[in-house]
PDB file of C-alpha atoms in Angstrom:
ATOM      1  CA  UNK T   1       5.321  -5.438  -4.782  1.00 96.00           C
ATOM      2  CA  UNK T   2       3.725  -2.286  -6.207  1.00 97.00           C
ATOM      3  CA  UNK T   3       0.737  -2.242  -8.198  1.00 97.00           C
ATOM      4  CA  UNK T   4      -0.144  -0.128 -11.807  1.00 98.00           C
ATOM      5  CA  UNK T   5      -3.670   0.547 -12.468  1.00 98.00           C
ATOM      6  CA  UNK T   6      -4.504   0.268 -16.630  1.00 98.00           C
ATOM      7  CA  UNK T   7      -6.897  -0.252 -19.140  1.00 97.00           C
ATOM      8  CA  UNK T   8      -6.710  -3.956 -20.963  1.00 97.00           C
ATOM      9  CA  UNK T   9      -6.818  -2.355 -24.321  1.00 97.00           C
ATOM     10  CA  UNK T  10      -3.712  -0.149 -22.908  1.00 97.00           C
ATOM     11  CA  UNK T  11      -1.902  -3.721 -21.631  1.00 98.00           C
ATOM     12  CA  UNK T  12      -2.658  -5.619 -24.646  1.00 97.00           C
ATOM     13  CA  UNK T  13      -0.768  -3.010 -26.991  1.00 97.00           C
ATOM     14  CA  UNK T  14       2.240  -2.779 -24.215  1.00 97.00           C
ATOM     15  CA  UNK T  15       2.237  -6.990 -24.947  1.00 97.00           C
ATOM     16  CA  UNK T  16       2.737  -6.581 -28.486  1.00 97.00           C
ATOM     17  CA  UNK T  17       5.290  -4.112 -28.254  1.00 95.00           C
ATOM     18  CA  UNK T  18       7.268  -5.106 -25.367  1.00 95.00           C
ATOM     19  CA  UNK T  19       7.142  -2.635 -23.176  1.00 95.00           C
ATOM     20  CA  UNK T  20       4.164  -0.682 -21.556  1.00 98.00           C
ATOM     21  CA  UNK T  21       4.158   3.430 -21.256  1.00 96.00           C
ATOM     22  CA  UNK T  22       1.367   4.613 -19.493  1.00 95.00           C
ATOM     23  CA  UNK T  23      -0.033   8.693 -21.046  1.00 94.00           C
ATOM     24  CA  UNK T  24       1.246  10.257 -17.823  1.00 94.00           C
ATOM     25  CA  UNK T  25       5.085   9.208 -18.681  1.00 96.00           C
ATOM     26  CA  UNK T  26       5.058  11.278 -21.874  1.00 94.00           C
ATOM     27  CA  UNK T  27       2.934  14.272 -20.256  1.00 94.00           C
ATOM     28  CA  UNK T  28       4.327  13.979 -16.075  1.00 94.00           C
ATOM     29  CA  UNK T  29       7.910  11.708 -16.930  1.00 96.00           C
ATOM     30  CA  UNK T  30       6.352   9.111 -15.196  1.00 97.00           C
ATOM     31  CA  UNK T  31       4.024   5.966 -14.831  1.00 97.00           C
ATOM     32  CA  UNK T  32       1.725   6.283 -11.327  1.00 96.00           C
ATOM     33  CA  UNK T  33       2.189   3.237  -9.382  1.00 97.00           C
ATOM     34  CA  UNK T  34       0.764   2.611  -5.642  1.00 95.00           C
ATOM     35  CA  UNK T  35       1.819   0.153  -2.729  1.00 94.00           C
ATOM     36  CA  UNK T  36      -0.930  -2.291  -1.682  1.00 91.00           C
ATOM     37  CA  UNK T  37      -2.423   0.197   0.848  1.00 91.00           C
ATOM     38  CA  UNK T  38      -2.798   3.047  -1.710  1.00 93.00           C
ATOM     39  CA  UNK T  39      -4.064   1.044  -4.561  1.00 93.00           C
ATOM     40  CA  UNK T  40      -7.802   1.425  -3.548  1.00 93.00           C
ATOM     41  CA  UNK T  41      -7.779   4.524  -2.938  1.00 91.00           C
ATOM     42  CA  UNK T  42      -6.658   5.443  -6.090  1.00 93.00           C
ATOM     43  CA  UNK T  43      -8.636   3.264  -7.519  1.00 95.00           C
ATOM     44  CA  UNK T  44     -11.717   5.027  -5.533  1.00 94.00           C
ATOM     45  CA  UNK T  45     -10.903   8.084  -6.366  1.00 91.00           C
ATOM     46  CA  UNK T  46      -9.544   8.174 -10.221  1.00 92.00           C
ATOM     47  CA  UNK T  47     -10.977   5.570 -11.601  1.00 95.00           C
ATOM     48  CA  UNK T  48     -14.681   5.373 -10.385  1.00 94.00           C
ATOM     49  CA  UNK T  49     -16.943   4.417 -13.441  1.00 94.00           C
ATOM     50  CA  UNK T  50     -14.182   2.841 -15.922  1.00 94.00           C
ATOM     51  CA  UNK T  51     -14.728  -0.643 -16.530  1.00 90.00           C
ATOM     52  CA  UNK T  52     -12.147  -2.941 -18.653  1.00 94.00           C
ATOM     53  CA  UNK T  53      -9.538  -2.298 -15.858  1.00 97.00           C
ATOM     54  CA  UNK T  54      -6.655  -4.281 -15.299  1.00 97.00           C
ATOM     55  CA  UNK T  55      -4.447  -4.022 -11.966  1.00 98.00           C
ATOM     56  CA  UNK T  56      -0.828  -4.827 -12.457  1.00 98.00           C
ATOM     57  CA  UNK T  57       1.064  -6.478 -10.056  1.00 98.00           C
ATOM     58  CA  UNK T  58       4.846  -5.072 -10.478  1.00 98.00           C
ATOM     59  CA  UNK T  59       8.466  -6.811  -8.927  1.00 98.00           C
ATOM     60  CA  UNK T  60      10.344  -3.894  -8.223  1.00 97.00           C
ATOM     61  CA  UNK T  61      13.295  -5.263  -8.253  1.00 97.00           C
ATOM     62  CA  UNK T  62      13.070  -6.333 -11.873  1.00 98.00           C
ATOM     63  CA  UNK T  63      12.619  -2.890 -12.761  1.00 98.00           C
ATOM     64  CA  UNK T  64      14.486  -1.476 -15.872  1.00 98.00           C
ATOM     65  CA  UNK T  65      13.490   2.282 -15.347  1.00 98.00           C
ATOM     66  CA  UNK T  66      14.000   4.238 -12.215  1.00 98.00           C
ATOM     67  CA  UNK T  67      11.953   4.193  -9.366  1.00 98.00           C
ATOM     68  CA  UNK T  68      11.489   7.076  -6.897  1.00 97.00           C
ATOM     69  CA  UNK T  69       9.197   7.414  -3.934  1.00 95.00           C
ATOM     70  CA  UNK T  70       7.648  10.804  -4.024  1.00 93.00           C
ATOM     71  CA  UNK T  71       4.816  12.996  -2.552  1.00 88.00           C
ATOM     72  CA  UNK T  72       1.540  12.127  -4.643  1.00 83.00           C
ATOM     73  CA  UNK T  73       1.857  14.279  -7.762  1.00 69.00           C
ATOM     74  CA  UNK T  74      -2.360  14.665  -7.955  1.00 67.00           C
ATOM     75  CA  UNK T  75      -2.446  15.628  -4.182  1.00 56.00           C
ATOM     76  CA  UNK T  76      -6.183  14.622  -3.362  1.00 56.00           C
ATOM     77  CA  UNK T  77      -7.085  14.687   0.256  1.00 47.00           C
ATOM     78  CA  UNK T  78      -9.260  11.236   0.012  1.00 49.00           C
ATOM     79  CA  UNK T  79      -5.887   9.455  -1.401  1.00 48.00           C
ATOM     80  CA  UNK T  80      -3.847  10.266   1.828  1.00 47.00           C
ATOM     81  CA  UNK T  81      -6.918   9.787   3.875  1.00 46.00           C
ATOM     82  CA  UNK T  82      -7.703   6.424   2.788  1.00 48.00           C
ATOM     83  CA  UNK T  83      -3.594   5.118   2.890  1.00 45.00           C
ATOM     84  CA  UNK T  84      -3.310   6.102   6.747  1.00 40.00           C
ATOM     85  CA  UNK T  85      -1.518   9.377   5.967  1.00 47.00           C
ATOM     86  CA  UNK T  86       1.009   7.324   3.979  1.00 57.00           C
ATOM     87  CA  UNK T  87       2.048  10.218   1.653  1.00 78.00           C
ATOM     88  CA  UNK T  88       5.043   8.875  -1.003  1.00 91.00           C
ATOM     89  CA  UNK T  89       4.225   6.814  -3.775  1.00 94.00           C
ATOM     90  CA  UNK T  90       6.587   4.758  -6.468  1.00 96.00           C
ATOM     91  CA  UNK T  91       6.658   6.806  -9.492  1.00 97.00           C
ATOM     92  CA  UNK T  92       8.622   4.663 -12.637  1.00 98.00           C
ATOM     93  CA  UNK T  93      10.868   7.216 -14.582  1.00 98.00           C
ATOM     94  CA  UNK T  94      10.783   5.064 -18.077  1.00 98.00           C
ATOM     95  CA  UNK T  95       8.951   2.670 -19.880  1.00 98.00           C
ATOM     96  CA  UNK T  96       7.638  -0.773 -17.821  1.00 98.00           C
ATOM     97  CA  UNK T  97       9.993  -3.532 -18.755  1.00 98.00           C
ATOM     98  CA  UNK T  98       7.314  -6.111 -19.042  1.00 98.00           C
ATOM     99  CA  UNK T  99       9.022  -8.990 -17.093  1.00 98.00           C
ATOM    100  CA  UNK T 100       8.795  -7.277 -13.934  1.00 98.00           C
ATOM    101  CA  UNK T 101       5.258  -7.674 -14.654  1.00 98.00           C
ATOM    102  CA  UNK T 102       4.249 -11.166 -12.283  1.00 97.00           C
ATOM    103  CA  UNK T 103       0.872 -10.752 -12.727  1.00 96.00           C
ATOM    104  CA  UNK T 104      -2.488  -8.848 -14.643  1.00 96.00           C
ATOM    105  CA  UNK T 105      -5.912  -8.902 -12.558  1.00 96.00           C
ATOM    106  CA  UNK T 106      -9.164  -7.624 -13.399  1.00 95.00           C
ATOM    107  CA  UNK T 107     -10.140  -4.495 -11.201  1.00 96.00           C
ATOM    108  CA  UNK T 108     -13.847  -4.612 -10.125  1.00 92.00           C
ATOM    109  CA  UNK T 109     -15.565  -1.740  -8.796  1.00 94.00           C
ATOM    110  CA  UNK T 110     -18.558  -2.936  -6.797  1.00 90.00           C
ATOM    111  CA  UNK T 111     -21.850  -1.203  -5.248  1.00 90.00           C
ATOM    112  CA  UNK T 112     -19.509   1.042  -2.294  1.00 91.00           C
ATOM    113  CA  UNK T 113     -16.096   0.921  -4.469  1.00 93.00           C
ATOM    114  CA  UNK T 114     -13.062  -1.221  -6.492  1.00 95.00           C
ATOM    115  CA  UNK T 115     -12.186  -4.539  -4.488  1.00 92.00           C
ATOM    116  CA  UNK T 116      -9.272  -5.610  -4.715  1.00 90.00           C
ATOM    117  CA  UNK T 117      -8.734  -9.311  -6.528  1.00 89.00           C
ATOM    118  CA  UNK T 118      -8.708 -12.116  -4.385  1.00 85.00           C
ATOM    119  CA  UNK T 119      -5.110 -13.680  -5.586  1.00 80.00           C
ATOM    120  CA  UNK T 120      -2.738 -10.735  -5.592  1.00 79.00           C
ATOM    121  CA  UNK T 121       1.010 -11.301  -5.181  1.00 73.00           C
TER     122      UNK T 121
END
């Protein structure tokens, strides 16, 4: 399982059209995804103070699009800090086929950071 952090607004559109494509494919050639020790840090560090957020919980084996696991393309010490030194992470080169999709949970951030949901995958 690897998880997508996104706005609802941004998942809500991707429902309606079939298929979800994140800003960074068009400007980096890919969507940002993290493994479940990376996702709060992430979260922590590039998403502190958006609300609305949605964490998707992706089957990578039901991908359509490539996946590659590559060195963090937004190298920020905190990230590799926080994941044990764990330095590659799953980068989707296409669109999100929306049935490898198994799940949508809201993304809190709390009082000392983002907590992950209770019922992930």
């Amino acid at each position: 399982m690897i998880y997508h952090i996104t706005s609802r607004s941004a998942w809500e559109e991707a429902r309606t059209q079939g298929q979800y494509s994140a800003p960074s494919l068009e400007s980096e050639g890919f969507i940002h995804c993290s493994t479940p020790k990376q996702v709060l840090g992430v979260a922590n560090d590039f998403y502190r103070g958006q609300s609305d957020l949605l964490l998707l919980c992706i089957n990578e084996r039901r991908l359509c699009a490539e996946l590659r696991w590559e060195a963090p393309a937004h190298p920020k010490p905190l990230v590799v800090d926080r994941v044990s030194g764990a330095s590659l992470f799953p980068h989707l080169y296409g669109p999100l086929n929306l049935d490898a999709v198994v799940a949508a949970h809201d993304l809190s951030e709390g009082a000392s950071g983002f907590v992950l949901p209770r019922a992930l995958p």
